Amino acid sequence: MRERFEGQPAVLAVNAGSSSLKCGLYPAEGPARWTCTYEGLEPGGQPRLKAEGQSQPLPASAEPPMAQALTHLVSLLSAAQVPLQAVAHRIVHGGSVCVAPCLLDAPTLDALAALNPLAPLHQPHNLAGVAAFAHALPGVPQVGCFDTAFHAHLPPLEQRLPLPSALAEQGLRRYGFHGLSYQYVSEVLAARSPCASGRAILAHLGNGASLCATQGGVSVATTMGFSALDGLMMGSRSGSLDPGVLLHLWRQGWSHTQVEELLYKDSGLKGVSGLSADMRTLRASPAPAAQEAIALFTRRIVREMGGLVALLGGVDLIAFTGGIGEHDALLRAEVARALAYLGVKLDGTANQAASGDSVQALQAADSAVELWVVPTDEGRAAARAAMALLAG
């Protein structure tokens, strides 16, 4: 790692989850010079470091797994003598408080902790990561970069939920997520295609999935709303669901905890297939339930895209990103086929060749809509935001 930086200042971009810690070291320009993932960080887990194509267990320690990973990471950074400008934390929810990247002080962290119920799978772990890095790297600025910030200026009608005003005044509104991914993809496309400044639909398809409509590179509508449960069907999350289903389950005696577990962990591809949340596993399975899960996932994408096209008054560009969007050529082909009425025409050869490791155009020569695959880099987006904040 040391020779890659040669004293260059860098930002450490981190994404702290419940059982993993993803990190990347970013210089002022260009991609990450070094990335790693610590896995097995759940209580009682066996921490492992995955970096540069190799995986190795961490030395035995009496520390809890997350603290053990952090100690190991700090020792690597110290040995490499990388001068850190900041630690840029991906934080899922900024609410109405943090609508742009900001330095994370105690009052701000308290305000962000109040949003934990809106993103229970992510927010508490994101904030625990901030606390851990602030303790391990005193004096290094801790910068929050928010998935909601890209959507902070949605039109008022896109923010509004059909609920009484008193509830809206409490912050119950549509926020939108995957903002760091959409920010990065928008910037990449802006440098490659004039159509990116027109009517675009960006599809972040992975274990978490959403769509975003942009005009002039600005978010004008998105499928996720008050929480990261809304919109598309996902790996293990339900996506949009008739509220009457929840009332029905509560009347049957389901607890709040059981319903939360159902919506976040036992629905989506995993729930419908009864097999897996991983699209690769489902593609390889001959089970009818696996095929039904894929078909439903695809149908939800097409249905939600149609709604965004209507709001935009047409579409000039569609881009796929995220683990499924970048790697599942069959899904991209099925979506393009369903949107043929818009003049969407896919170049089959280009689509099959797109491996998700580079930005590639996929449209046929006579397509009325541009089609792209853009590998996302939320760490790069967070690092840029932190550098801009410190410079400004």
Coordinates of C-alpha atoms in Angstrom, one line a residue:
M1 CA 0.0 0.0 0.0
R2 CA 2.7 2.4 1.0
E3 CA 4.4 2.7 -2.5
R4 CA 1.0 3.5 -4.1
F5 CA 0.7 6.8 -2.2
E6 CA 4.3 8.0 -1.7
G7 CA 3.2 10.6 0.8
Q8 CA 0.1 11.7 -1.1
P9 CA -2.7 12.8 1.2
A10 CA -5.8 10.6 0.9
V11 CA -9.3 10.2 2.2
L12 CA -10.4 6.9 3.8
A13 CA -13.9 6.2 2.6
V14 CA -15.7 3.7 4.9
N15 CA -19.1 1.9 4.9
A16 CA -19.7 0.3 8.3
G17 CA -22.3 -2.4 8.4
S18 CA -23.6 -4.9 11.0
S19 CA -21.0 -7.6 10.1
S20 CA -18.6 -5.9 7.7
L21 CA -16.4 -2.8 7.2
K22 CA -15.7 -1.7 3.7
C23 CA -12.8 0.7 3.1
G24 CA -11.1 2.5 0.3
L25 CA -8.1 4.9 0.2
Y26 CA -8.7 7.6 -2.4
P27 CA -6.2 10.2 -3.5
A28 CA -7.4 13.6 -4.8
E29 CA -8.0 12.2 -8.3
G30 CA -8.7 8.8 -9.8
P31 CA -10.0 5.5 -8.4
A32 CA -9.1 4.0 -5.0
R33 CA -5.5 3.0 -4.7
W34 CA -6.4 0.4 -2.1
T35 CA -9.6 -1.2 -1.0
C36 CA -10.5 -3.9 1.6
T37 CA -13.4 -5.5 3.4
Y38 CA -13.4 -6.8 6.9
E39 CA -16.0 -9.5 7.3
G40 CA -17.2 -11.6 10.2
L41 CA -17.6 -8.6 12.5
E42 CA -20.9 -9.6 14.1
P43 CA -20.7 -10.4 17.8
G44 CA -18.9 -13.7 18.2
G45 CA -17.8 -13.6 14.5
Q46 CA -14.4 -14.6 13.1
P47 CA -12.9 -11.4 11.5
R48 CA -11.3 -11.8 8.1
L49 CA -9.6 -9.3 5.8
K50 CA -10.3 -9.4 2.1
A51 CA -7.9 -7.3 0.0
E52 CA -6.3 -7.6 -3.4
G53 CA -8.0 -10.9 -4.2
Q54 CA -6.9 -12.6 -1.0
S55 CA -8.7 -13.4 2.3
Q56 CA -7.0 -14.0 5.6
P57 CA -8.2 -14.3 9.2
L58 CA -7.1 -11.6 11.6
P59 CA -4.8 -12.5 14.5
A60 CA -6.5 -13.7 17.7
S61 CA -7.5 -10.9 20.0
A62 CA -9.6 -10.3 23.1
E63 CA -11.2 -7.3 21.4
P64 CA -14.7 -7.4 20.0
P65 CA -14.6 -8.2 16.3
M66 CA -15.3 -4.6 15.1
A67 CA -12.7 -3.2 17.4
Q68 CA -10.3 -5.9 16.3
A69 CA -10.8 -4.9 12.6
L70 CA -10.3 -1.3 13.4
T71 CA -7.1 -1.9 15.3
H72 CA -5.8 -3.9 12.3
L73 CA -6.8 -1.2 9.8
V74 CA -5.2 1.6 11.8
S75 CA -1.9 -0.5 12.0
L76 CA -2.0 -0.9 8.2
L77 CA -2.5 2.8 7.7
S78 CA 0.3 3.6 10.1
A79 CA 2.7 1.2 8.5
A80 CA 1.9 2.7 5.1
Q81 CA 2.4 6.2 6.4
V82 CA -0.6 7.5 4.5
P83 CA -1.4 11.1 5.5
L84 CA -5.1 11.0 6.0
Q85 CA -7.1 14.1 5.2
A86 CA -10.3 12.7 6.5
V87 CA -12.5 9.7 7.1
A88 CA -15.6 9.9 4.8
H89 CA -18.4 7.8 6.2
R90 CA -21.3 6.6 4.1
I91 CA -24.4 7.3 6.2
V92 CA -27.7 6.1 4.9
H93 CA -30.0 8.7 6.4
G94 CA -29.4 12.4 6.8
G95 CA -33.1 13.3 7.2
S96 CA -33.9 17.0 7.0
V97 CA -30.8 17.9 9.2
C98 CA -28.0 16.8 6.9
V99 CA -28.8 17.6 3.3
A100 CA -25.1 17.9 2.3
P101 CA -21.8 16.4 3.5
C102 CA -20.8 17.8 6.9
L103 CA -18.3 17.4 9.7
L104 CA -19.6 15.0 12.3
D105 CA -19.7 16.6 15.7
A106 CA -21.6 15.5 18.8
P107 CA -24.9 17.5 18.1
T108 CA -25.0 16.2 14.6
L109 CA -24.4 12.6 15.6
D110 CA -27.3 12.9 18.1
A111 CA -29.6 14.2 15.4
L112 CA -28.6 11.4 13.1
A113 CA -29.1 8.8 15.8
A114 CA -32.7 10.0 16.1
L115 CA -33.1 8.7 12.5
N116 CA -32.2 5.1 13.5
P117 CA -35.8 3.8 13.3
L118 CA -36.0 5.0 9.7
A119 CA -33.0 2.8 8.6
P120 CA -32.6 0.2 11.3
L121 CA -30.4 -2.2 9.2
H122 CA -27.9 0.6 8.4
Q123 CA -28.0 3.8 10.4
P124 CA -27.0 2.4 13.9
H125 CA -24.0 0.6 12.3
N126 CA -23.0 3.6 10.3
L127 CA -22.9 5.8 13.4
A128 CA -21.1 3.1 15.4
G129 CA -18.4 3.2 12.7
V130 CA -18.1 7.0 13.1
A131 CA -17.6 6.7 16.9
A132 CA -15.0 3.9 16.4
F133 CA -13.0 5.8 13.9
A134 CA -13.1 9.1 15.9
H135 CA -11.7 7.2 18.8
A136 CA -9.0 5.3 16.8
L137 CA -8.0 8.3 14.7
P138 CA -8.2 11.4 17.0
G139 CA -7.6 14.6 15.1
V140 CA -8.6 13.2 11.7
P141 CA -11.8 15.0 10.5
Q142 CA -14.8 12.6 10.4
V143 CA -17.1 13.6 7.5
G144 CA -20.6 12.3 6.9
C145 CA -21.8 11.7 3.4
F146 CA -25.5 10.9 3.1
D147 CA -27.5 8.6 0.8
T148 CA -30.4 11.0 1.2
A149 CA -28.6 14.1 0.2
F150 CA -28.8 13.6 -3.6
H151 CA -32.6 13.8 -3.2
A152 CA -32.7 16.6 -0.7
H153 CA -34.2 19.0 -3.2
L154 CA -36.9 16.8 -4.7
P155 CA -40.0 18.8 -5.8
P156 CA -42.4 19.3 -3.0
L157 CA -45.0 16.9 -4.4
E158 CA -42.3 14.2 -4.6
Q159 CA -41.5 14.7 -0.9
R160 CA -45.1 14.7 0.3
L161 CA -46.8 11.7 1.7
P162 CA -50.6 11.5 1.6
L163 CA -50.9 11.9 5.4
P164 CA -52.1 14.7 7.6
S165 CA -50.0 17.9 7.8
A166 CA -49.3 17.3 11.5
L167 CA -47.4 14.1 10.6
A168 CA -45.6 15.8 7.7
E169 CA -44.4 18.5 10.2
Q170 CA -42.8 15.6 12.2
G171 CA -40.6 14.7 9.3
L172 CA -42.8 12.0 7.7
R173 CA -42.0 12.5 4.0
R174 CA -40.2 10.8 1.1
Y175 CA -36.4 11.1 1.4
G176 CA -34.9 8.7 -1.2
F177 CA -31.7 6.7 -0.9
H178 CA -28.7 5.3 -2.8
G179 CA -27.7 9.0 -3.3
L180 CA -24.0 8.4 -3.3
S181 CA -24.3 5.9 -6.1
Y182 CA -26.6 8.1 -8.1
Q183 CA -24.2 11.1 -7.6
Y184 CA -21.3 9.1 -8.9
V185 CA -23.2 7.6 -11.9
S186 CA -24.5 11.0 -12.8
E187 CA -21.0 12.5 -12.8
V188 CA -19.6 9.7 -14.9
L189 CA -22.4 9.9 -17.5
A190 CA -22.2 13.7 -17.6
A191 CA -18.6 13.4 -18.9
R192 CA -19.6 10.8 -21.5
S193 CA -23.0 11.7 -23.0
P194 CA -25.0 14.9 -23.6
C195 CA -28.1 12.9 -22.9
A196 CA -27.1 12.8 -19.2
S197 CA -28.2 16.4 -18.9
G198 CA -31.7 15.5 -20.3
R199 CA -34.2 13.0 -19.0
A200 CA -32.4 10.0 -17.4
I201 CA -33.5 7.0 -15.3
L202 CA -30.7 5.5 -13.2
A203 CA -31.3 2.0 -11.9
H204 CA -29.3 0.9 -8.8
L205 CA -30.1 -2.8 -8.7
G206 CA -28.5 -5.0 -6.0
N207 CA -29.5 -6.4 -2.6
G208 CA -30.9 -2.9 -2.1
A209 CA -32.7 -1.7 -5.3
S210 CA -34.1 1.6 -6.4
L211 CA -34.7 3.9 -9.4
C212 CA -34.0 7.6 -9.7
A213 CA -35.2 10.0 -12.4
T214 CA -32.9 12.9 -13.1
Q215 CA -33.2 16.0 -15.2
G216 CA -30.0 18.0 -15.7
G217 CA -28.3 15.6 -13.4
V218 CA -30.6 16.5 -10.5
S219 CA -32.9 14.1 -8.8
V220 CA -36.6 14.8 -9.5
A221 CA -38.2 11.5 -8.4
T222 CA -37.1 8.2 -6.9
T223 CA -38.7 5.0 -5.9
M224 CA -37.4 4.8 -2.3
G225 CA -39.3 7.1 0.1
F226 CA -39.6 7.5 3.9
S227 CA -37.5 4.4 4.4
A228 CA -35.2 2.1 2.4
L229 CA -38.1 -0.3 2.3
D230 CA -40.1 1.5 -0.4
G231 CA -40.3 1.0 -4.1
L232 CA -38.7 -1.9 -5.9
M233 CA -38.6 -5.5 -4.7
M234 CA -35.1 -6.1 -3.4
G235 CA -32.9 -9.0 -2.2
S236 CA -34.6 -9.5 1.1
R237 CA -36.7 -6.4 1.4
S238 CA -40.3 -6.2 0.2
G239 CA -40.4 -2.9 -1.5
S240 CA -43.8 -1.2 -1.9
L241 CA -46.5 -3.1 0.0
D242 CA -50.2 -2.5 0.6
P243 CA -50.4 -1.2 4.2
G244 CA -53.4 -3.4 4.6
V245 CA -51.1 -6.4 4.7
L246 CA -49.4 -5.1 7.8
L247 CA -52.7 -4.4 9.5
H248 CA -53.8 -7.9 8.6
L249 CA -50.6 -9.4 10.2
W250 CA -50.9 -7.3 13.3
R251 CA -54.5 -8.4 13.7
Q252 CA -53.2 -12.0 13.5
G253 CA -51.0 -11.3 16.4
W254 CA -47.7 -10.6 14.7
S255 CA -45.4 -8.4 16.8
H256 CA -43.6 -5.3 15.6
T257 CA -40.3 -7.2 15.6
Q258 CA -41.7 -10.1 13.5
V259 CA -43.1 -7.7 10.9
E260 CA -39.8 -5.7 10.8
E261 CA -37.9 -9.0 10.3
L262 CA -40.4 -10.0 7.5
L263 CA -40.1 -6.7 5.6
Y264 CA -36.3 -6.3 5.9
K265 CA -34.9 -9.8 5.9
D266 CA -37.4 -12.4 4.7
S267 CA -39.1 -10.8 1.7
G268 CA -38.0 -9.8 -1.8
L269 CA -36.1 -12.3 -3.9
K270 CA -35.4 -14.4 -0.8
G271 CA -39.0 -14.5 0.3
V272 CA -40.6 -15.2 -3.0
S273 CA -38.0 -17.8 -4.1
G274 CA -37.7 -19.4 -0.6
L275 CA -34.1 -20.0 -1.7
S276 CA -31.8 -17.0 -1.8
A277 CA -31.5 -13.2 -2.0
D278 CA -28.7 -13.7 -4.5
M279 CA -29.7 -13.3 -8.1
R280 CA -26.8 -15.5 -9.3
T281 CA -28.2 -18.4 -7.2
L282 CA -31.7 -17.9 -8.5
R283 CA -30.5 -17.8 -12.2
A284 CA -28.8 -21.1 -11.6
S285 CA -31.8 -22.7 -10.0
P286 CA -34.4 -24.7 -12.0
A287 CA -37.0 -24.2 -9.2
P288 CA -40.2 -22.6 -10.4
A289 CA -40.2 -20.3 -7.3
A290 CA -36.7 -19.0 -8.2
Q291 CA -38.0 -18.1 -11.7
E292 CA -41.1 -16.5 -10.3
A293 CA -38.9 -14.3 -8.0
I294 CA -36.8 -13.1 -10.9
A295 CA -39.9 -12.4 -13.0
L296 CA -41.5 -10.4 -10.2
F297 CA -38.3 -8.5 -9.6
T298 CA -38.1 -7.6 -13.3
R299 CA -41.8 -6.7 -13.6
R300 CA -41.5 -4.3 -10.6
I301 CA -38.5 -2.6 -12.3
V302 CA -40.5 -2.2 -15.6
R303 CA -43.6 -0.9 -13.8
E304 CA -41.7 1.7 -11.7
M305 CA -39.7 2.8 -14.8
G306 CA -43.0 3.4 -16.6
G307 CA -44.1 5.8 -13.8
L308 CA -40.8 7.7 -13.9
V309 CA -41.0 8.0 -17.7
A310 CA -44.5 9.5 -17.3
L311 CA -43.2 12.1 -14.8
L312 CA -40.2 13.0 -17.0
G313 CA -42.4 13.2 -20.1
G314 CA -40.1 10.7 -21.9
V315 CA -36.6 9.4 -21.4
D316 CA -33.3 10.0 -23.1
L317 CA -31.0 7.7 -21.2
I318 CA -31.3 4.6 -18.9
A319 CA -28.3 3.5 -16.9
F320 CA -27.8 0.3 -14.9
T321 CA -25.6 0.0 -11.8
G322 CA -25.3 -2.0 -8.6
G323 CA -24.4 -5.7 -8.3
I324 CA -27.3 -7.0 -10.4
G325 CA -27.5 -4.0 -12.8
E326 CA -23.8 -4.3 -13.6
H327 CA -23.6 -8.0 -14.1
D328 CA -27.0 -9.5 -15.1
A329 CA -27.1 -9.1 -18.9
L330 CA -30.4 -11.1 -19.1
L331 CA -32.2 -8.7 -16.7
R332 CA -31.0 -5.7 -18.7
A333 CA -32.2 -7.4 -21.9
E334 CA -35.6 -8.2 -20.4
V335 CA -36.1 -4.6 -19.2
A336 CA -35.0 -3.2 -22.6
R337 CA -37.5 -5.6 -24.3
A338 CA -40.3 -4.4 -22.1
L339 CA -39.5 -0.8 -22.9
A340 CA -39.4 -1.3 -26.7
Y341 CA -42.5 0.9 -27.0
L342 CA -40.3 3.9 -26.0
G343 CA -37.9 3.1 -28.9
V344 CA -35.4 1.3 -26.6
K345 CA -33.2 -1.0 -28.6
L346 CA -30.4 -3.0 -27.0
D347 CA -27.2 -4.1 -28.8
G348 CA -27.2 -7.7 -27.8
T349 CA -23.5 -8.2 -28.4
A350 CA -22.6 -5.2 -26.3
N351 CA -24.9 -6.2 -23.6
Q352 CA -23.4 -9.7 -23.3
A353 CA -19.9 -8.3 -23.3
A354 CA -20.6 -5.8 -20.5
S355 CA -19.0 -7.4 -17.5
G356 CA -19.5 -4.6 -15.0
D357 CA -15.9 -3.7 -14.7
S358 CA -16.0 -0.6 -17.0
V359 CA -18.5 2.0 -18.3
Q360 CA -20.1 0.7 -21.5
A361 CA -22.8 1.9 -23.9
L362 CA -25.4 -0.8 -24.7
Q363 CA -27.8 0.8 -27.2
A364 CA -28.2 -0.3 -30.8
A365 CA -27.4 2.3 -33.4
D366 CA -31.1 3.1 -34.1
S367 CA -32.2 3.2 -30.4
A368 CA -34.2 6.3 -29.4
V369 CA -32.8 5.9 -25.9
E370 CA -29.2 5.5 -24.7
L371 CA -28.5 2.5 -22.5
W372 CA -25.4 2.3 -20.2
V373 CA -23.8 0.2 -17.6
V374 CA -21.9 2.2 -15.1
P375 CA -20.0 0.4 -12.2
T376 CA -20.8 2.5 -9.2
D377 CA -18.2 3.7 -6.7
E378 CA -19.9 5.1 -3.6
G379 CA -16.5 5.4 -1.9
R380 CA -15.2 7.7 -4.6
A381 CA -18.3 9.8 -4.3
A382 CA -17.9 10.1 -0.5
A383 CA -14.1 10.8 -0.8
R384 CA -14.8 13.6 -3.3
A385 CA -17.4 15.1 -1.1
A386 CA -15.1 15.1 1.9
M387 CA -12.3 16.7 -0.1
A388 CA -14.6 19.4 -1.3
L389 CA -16.0 20.1 2.2
L390 CA -12.5 20.5 3.6
A391 CA -11.3 22.6 0.7
G392 CA -14.3 24.9 1.0

